[in-house]
């Protein structure tokens, strides 16, 4: 009888998308090394920015990593689609099973959303649906939570859909907000929870 090569490939390939420092990527790398990511393995890392530290983290771990940039002559919406299509083409060529946006700041659109429906997740540093959406990333999210007088904040891992931060929630982790918090102190407290959340979500996903 013929073996189906797909069945033989036991480990599921994970593409991790990054834009910056890559501490969430590092949490995944460390988790895979220490106790595994279930049936998953980080097969490749793609950045939408040149020379970010996340790429160095990947290289240090022996994971292939590279940057994909959209055609900068295109208008904004088309640029988004162009980058999404480039990522999709790579993901298909590399037989990627799951995509993890781990500190990835571009918004994806086009075919990748349907092709990787329920197989693509994102981590966001707030308790969605609060403080999400276009332009809400990094310090802005934490400043908005503080300005709103929130007593709690946290992070959310959710499936990626055609909206910005609107996909089905997989899990959330909550932290307290203190009266003397700055966006930086709140971000640091949430970051610790993000690292646990992303590992847990990836293990559940694969
Ligand atoms: C993380 O806090 C992540 O939740 C956030 O960017 C940071 C990246 O940190 N993502 C977003 O805001 C997405 N809208 P990292 O590069 O150290 O993982």
Coordinates of C-alpha atoms and ligand atoms in Angstrom, one line a residue, residues 20-25 102-105 122-125 136-138 141-142 165 191 194-195, ligand 1:
X20 CA 10.3 43.8 16.5
X21 CA 12.0 42.7 19.6
X22 CA 10.6 39.2 19.5
X23 CA 10.2 38.3 23.2
X24 CA 7.0 36.3 22.3
X25 CA 9.0 34.4 19.6
X102 CA 3.8 37.0 17.7
X103 CA 4.3 40.7 17.9
X104 CA 3.4 41.2 14.2
X105 CA 2.2 44.7 13.5
X122 CA -2.4 36.6 16.9
X123 CA -1.5 37.9 20.4
X124 CA -2.6 41.4 21.4
X125 CA -1.7 43.2 24.7
X136 CA -3.6 50.0 18.4
X137 CA -0.3 48.4 19.2
X138 CA 2.5 48.8 21.7
X141 CA -2.8 50.2 23.9
X142 CA -1.5 50.5 27.4
X165 CA -8.2 42.1 16.4
X191 CA 4.4 40.9 28.6
X194 CA 1.8 37.1 27.0
X195 CA 4.7 34.7 27.0
Ligands
LIG1 C1 3.5 42.4 22.2 O1 3.2 43.1 23.3 C2 2.3 42.1 21.4 O2 1.2 41.7 22.1 C3 2.1 43.3 20.6 O3 3.4 43.7 20.2 C4 4.3 43.3 21.3 C5 5.5 42.7 20.6 O4 6.4 42.3 21.6 N1 1.3 43.1 19.5 C6 0.4 44.0 19.1 O5 0.3 45.1 19.6 C7 -0.5 43.6 17.9 N2 -1.5 44.5 17.7 P1 7.6 41.2 21.2 O6 8.2 41.7 19.9 O7 8.6 41.4 22.4 O8 7.0 39.9 21.2

